[in-house]
XYZ file of C-alpha atoms in Angstrom:
314
model
C -92.188 41.010 -49.323
C -90.618 40.797 -52.558
C -86.634 40.747 -52.546
C -85.092 43.794 -54.349
C -82.981 42.086 -57.600
C -79.762 43.818 -57.268
C -76.312 43.994 -58.982
C -73.627 45.667 -57.038
C -70.841 47.409 -59.306
C -68.208 47.639 -57.020
C -64.358 49.156 -56.730
C -63.696 47.355 -53.488
C -61.936 49.690 -51.489
C -62.507 50.060 -47.247
C -66.085 51.749 -47.558
C -67.005 49.717 -50.633
C -66.246 46.414 -48.169
C -68.621 47.758 -45.349
C -71.180 48.290 -48.325
C -70.907 44.689 -49.187
C -70.791 43.563 -45.896
C -74.245 45.202 -44.947
C -75.632 43.950 -48.388
C -74.869 40.511 -47.492
C -76.445 40.781 -44.038
C -79.526 42.187 -45.957
C -80.201 39.243 -48.127
C -83.551 38.712 -46.791
C -84.522 41.865 -48.686
C -81.771 41.803 -51.653
C -81.696 39.127 -54.021
C -78.073 39.811 -55.011
C -77.342 38.549 -58.269
C -73.781 39.567 -58.827
C -71.031 41.617 -57.719
C -69.126 43.272 -60.681
C -65.748 45.246 -60.126
C -64.340 48.216 -61.584
C -60.902 49.624 -61.280
C -61.301 52.708 -58.983
C -59.865 53.101 -55.750
C -57.283 50.506 -56.770
C -56.702 48.552 -59.907
C -59.168 45.920 -60.984
C -57.282 42.795 -60.378
C -56.932 44.107 -56.605
C -60.688 45.420 -56.503
C -61.636 41.911 -57.811
C -59.764 39.901 -55.759
C -61.073 41.740 -52.476
C -64.520 41.423 -53.641
C -64.246 37.460 -54.228
C -62.190 37.142 -51.173
C -64.558 38.946 -48.761
C -68.005 37.367 -50.326
C -66.176 33.926 -50.153
C -65.216 34.554 -46.364
C -68.404 35.171 -45.191
C -69.868 32.340 -46.849
C -71.583 33.322 -49.673
C -71.453 31.955 -53.548
C -72.539 34.932 -55.219
C -71.335 35.463 -58.581
C -68.212 37.994 -58.996
C -67.603 38.955 -62.664
C -64.599 41.303 -63.379
C -65.248 44.534 -65.127
C -63.436 47.667 -66.838
C -59.450 47.869 -66.054
C -59.357 51.747 -66.993
C -61.624 54.381 -67.619
C -63.336 54.715 -71.072
C -60.772 57.261 -72.737
C -58.963 58.733 -69.314
C -55.723 57.435 -68.009
C -56.875 55.524 -64.444
C -56.170 57.743 -61.338
C -56.364 55.458 -58.260
C -57.092 56.597 -54.388
C -54.037 56.658 -52.050
C -55.990 56.445 -48.713
C -57.105 52.649 -48.977
C -53.869 51.205 -49.019
C -51.778 49.522 -51.541
C -54.315 46.422 -52.031
C -57.589 48.677 -51.285
C -58.267 47.127 -48.140
C -55.585 48.917 -45.883
C -53.709 46.543 -43.590
C -56.797 43.845 -43.451
C -55.805 40.499 -45.067
C -58.718 38.333 -45.873
C -58.287 34.403 -47.180
C -57.594 33.833 -50.253
C -60.639 32.101 -52.084
C -59.605 29.203 -54.471
C -63.090 30.066 -56.199
C -62.986 31.242 -59.909
C -64.357 34.742 -61.129
C -67.570 34.454 -63.136
C -66.922 33.622 -66.630
C -68.768 36.533 -68.188
C -67.187 39.960 -68.007
C -68.911 42.466 -65.904
C -70.596 44.465 -68.611
C -72.377 40.824 -70.133
C -73.110 39.784 -66.480
C -74.972 43.211 -65.998
C -76.973 42.275 -69.318
C -77.537 38.615 -68.581
C -79.131 39.469 -65.536
C -81.179 42.430 -67.001
C -82.421 40.439 -69.937
C -84.018 37.598 -67.428
C -85.615 40.012 -64.817
C -88.089 41.609 -67.299
C -87.131 45.481 -66.200
C -87.030 44.689 -62.408
C -83.106 44.927 -61.845
C -81.278 47.343 -59.999
C -77.855 48.484 -60.185
C -76.087 49.924 -57.223
C -72.953 51.441 -58.594
C -70.375 53.041 -55.982
C -67.443 52.893 -57.977
C -66.575 54.606 -61.310
C -69.505 54.500 -63.520
C -67.360 52.611 -66.457
C -68.672 49.156 -66.765
C -72.365 50.522 -66.632
C -71.698 53.203 -69.374
C -69.805 50.280 -71.479
C -72.717 47.844 -70.717
C -74.822 50.768 -72.211
C -72.579 51.123 -75.082
C -72.405 47.357 -75.792
C -76.188 46.541 -75.101
C -78.190 49.805 -76.098
C -81.433 47.992 -75.433
C -80.188 47.941 -71.669
C -81.787 51.116 -71.238
C -85.071 49.674 -71.120
C -84.021 46.941 -69.248
C -83.059 48.094 -65.828
C -85.236 49.905 -63.360
C -83.110 52.187 -61.503
C -79.442 52.790 -61.127
C -78.267 54.298 -57.423
C -74.688 55.666 -57.568
C -72.685 56.687 -54.935
C -70.838 59.597 -56.706
C -70.961 63.059 -57.584
C -71.818 66.121 -55.541
C -74.260 69.099 -55.885
C -71.565 71.588 -54.152
C -68.057 70.759 -53.759
C -65.810 67.858 -53.934
C -63.387 65.733 -52.357
C -61.066 65.111 -55.709
C -61.099 68.470 -57.236
C -62.844 71.916 -55.748
C -65.764 70.495 -57.888
C -65.448 67.226 -58.434
C -66.348 63.784 -56.280
C -63.731 60.892 -56.746
C -65.721 58.566 -58.832
C -67.418 60.967 -61.491
C -63.709 62.522 -62.046
C -61.942 59.184 -62.541
C -64.211 58.439 -65.268
C -66.268 61.387 -66.471
C -66.866 60.195 -69.762
C -68.637 57.457 -68.481
C -70.781 59.325 -66.050
C -71.610 61.405 -68.910
C -73.474 58.372 -70.857
C -74.908 57.089 -67.553
C -76.368 60.506 -66.764
C -77.860 61.139 -70.091
C -79.035 57.637 -70.609
C -82.462 57.941 -69.366
C -82.365 55.296 -66.962
C -84.133 56.388 -63.757
C -80.893 57.680 -61.588
C -80.431 58.415 -58.024
C -77.163 60.083 -56.964
C -76.017 59.533 -53.671
C -73.345 62.143 -53.701
C -70.803 63.949 -51.355
C -73.695 66.004 -50.211
C -74.918 63.598 -47.573
C -72.053 61.028 -47.547
C -69.775 63.158 -46.106
C -72.145 64.340 -43.057
C -72.099 60.888 -40.968
C -68.657 60.041 -39.774
C -68.014 56.929 -38.008
C -68.523 57.737 -34.178
C -66.498 55.698 -31.857
C -69.912 54.601 -29.625
C -71.000 52.871 -33.300
C -67.311 51.290 -33.785
C -67.597 50.026 -29.912
C -71.436 48.373 -30.452
C -70.116 46.761 -33.793
C -66.855 45.765 -32.378
C -68.683 43.838 -29.288
C -70.696 41.574 -31.764
C -69.482 38.136 -32.282
C -70.150 37.318 -35.902
C -68.085 36.792 -38.812
C -69.375 40.406 -40.761
C -68.521 42.312 -37.594
C -65.254 40.898 -37.171
C -64.562 41.655 -40.565
C -65.988 45.136 -40.595
C -64.432 46.033 -37.069
C -60.834 45.594 -38.980
C -61.631 47.766 -41.804
C -63.122 50.524 -38.999
C -59.553 50.116 -37.481
C -57.674 51.045 -40.181
C -60.173 53.712 -41.232
C -59.766 55.612 -38.011
C -56.004 54.865 -37.577
C -55.336 56.475 -41.322
C -57.285 59.389 -40.297
C -55.381 59.989 -37.039
C -52.393 59.238 -38.769
C -52.492 60.902 -42.063
C -55.178 63.787 -41.309
C -57.293 63.276 -43.929
C -60.051 61.166 -45.605
C -61.839 60.369 -42.171
C -63.984 57.367 -41.737
C -67.189 58.296 -43.774
C -69.267 55.310 -45.200
C -70.244 56.528 -48.624
C -70.846 53.205 -50.163
C -72.914 51.995 -47.081
C -75.170 54.968 -47.166
C -75.717 54.261 -50.844
C -77.125 51.188 -49.868
C -78.724 52.157 -46.992
C -80.744 54.765 -49.346
C -82.248 51.586 -51.004
C -83.258 49.787 -47.960
C -84.687 52.761 -45.863
C -86.839 54.793 -47.878
C -87.287 58.018 -45.371
C -82.900 57.945 -44.850
C -82.307 60.433 -47.519
C -83.954 63.644 -48.643
C -83.865 64.166 -52.229
C -84.340 67.020 -55.008
C -84.801 66.655 -58.536
C -82.412 68.383 -61.052
C -81.226 68.353 -64.821
C -77.407 67.152 -64.201
C -74.720 67.181 -66.635
C -71.340 66.285 -66.380
C -68.175 68.169 -67.289
C -65.550 65.746 -68.993
C -62.338 67.809 -69.530
C -62.336 70.893 -67.322
C -58.847 71.351 -65.437
C -60.524 71.663 -62.406
C -64.085 70.976 -63.067
C -63.367 67.662 -64.525
C -66.194 64.942 -63.432
C -68.378 68.168 -62.072
C -71.833 67.050 -61.675
C -73.130 70.502 -62.888
C -76.913 70.651 -61.621
C -79.279 73.258 -63.135
C -80.476 75.005 -59.916
C -82.306 77.638 -61.942
C -83.717 75.778 -64.604
C -81.787 77.851 -67.287
C -81.763 75.149 -69.828
C -85.337 74.501 -69.246
C -84.731 70.822 -69.867
C -86.587 67.832 -67.212
C -84.769 66.468 -64.448
C -82.636 63.312 -65.061
C -81.409 62.831 -61.766
C -82.943 62.448 -58.208
C -80.179 63.887 -55.985
C -79.562 63.657 -52.077
C -79.634 66.418 -50.458
C -79.941 65.570 -46.817
C -79.446 62.387 -44.548
C -81.109 61.673 -40.932
C -77.655 60.239 -39.517
C -79.146 58.935 -36.322
C -81.200 56.919 -38.663
C -78.303 55.471 -40.827
C -76.140 54.641 -37.653
C -79.096 52.921 -36.191
C -79.497 50.761 -38.936
C -75.871 49.864 -39.253
C -75.699 48.893 -35.694
C -79.349 46.701 -36.041
C -77.693 44.963 -39.032
C -74.717 43.731 -36.693
C -76.673 42.880 -33.951
C -79.227 40.772 -36.083
C -76.369 38.815 -37.373
C -75.331 37.903 -33.805
C -78.791 36.892 -33.210
C -79.152 34.745 -36.708
C -75.498 33.248 -35.664
C -76.721 32.143 -32.250
C -79.896 29.993 -33.781
């Protein structure tokens, strides 16, 4: 089977790290060209360092390119639930490798240009890098096969009553991406809040004896303790679900909507406003996730770590 050429655009906090781990366990299916980093959960220096350390700790030399330090127009708003470094109390060995010499924008363009329209982007942080790539290289619009984002929501938010965190952080970038015409898949809170890490999944991953599971277990430990201690931000694997949606065609149920982004509202900044009743008469621009098979997701996740056990035993 032909591999999917992919760039992952990340703001590496805890759930981003789980998505990266799962992606690196899926290199039989994914041809990961690069990881690009953006400010979001924490500042870009930390998201970049977290990404490089994690990828190298797992034994991969995939390029890590540093991206935007702040949103296009707004001041940067970071999260609080990922700890001061983005990875809670998880400490990875510091890699001595260098970041990729090109920035995130030119890295995306480089690979998109070389792949004849086959490159896919998985963006699980604020969309600043993707929007800047479109602005800097307008022909990129015809060079990207599909963008899958973890972001947005059809109903209800986790940053404001109506807004999801990634779209809230850089609504102006989200607007550019949503209006770009590039095929867009939105894996939003409507599905990512449904599966919360069950203890039986945690225990089965913990029982695996491989480098992927060892790091993932440390991150899960922090996520579970964080929820117990603070009473918020339960262990949802938002970004891993977005990754899984690419690898498991039947995991997610979708509906197509025309969606616009509110960039300024006090309560609605970053709101992904779906035209449910076709008021505008516009064609859909987003394939939006509306439901998920939670059992399928957990089975997939467990099997990823078990398969890694078998591979390491060979």
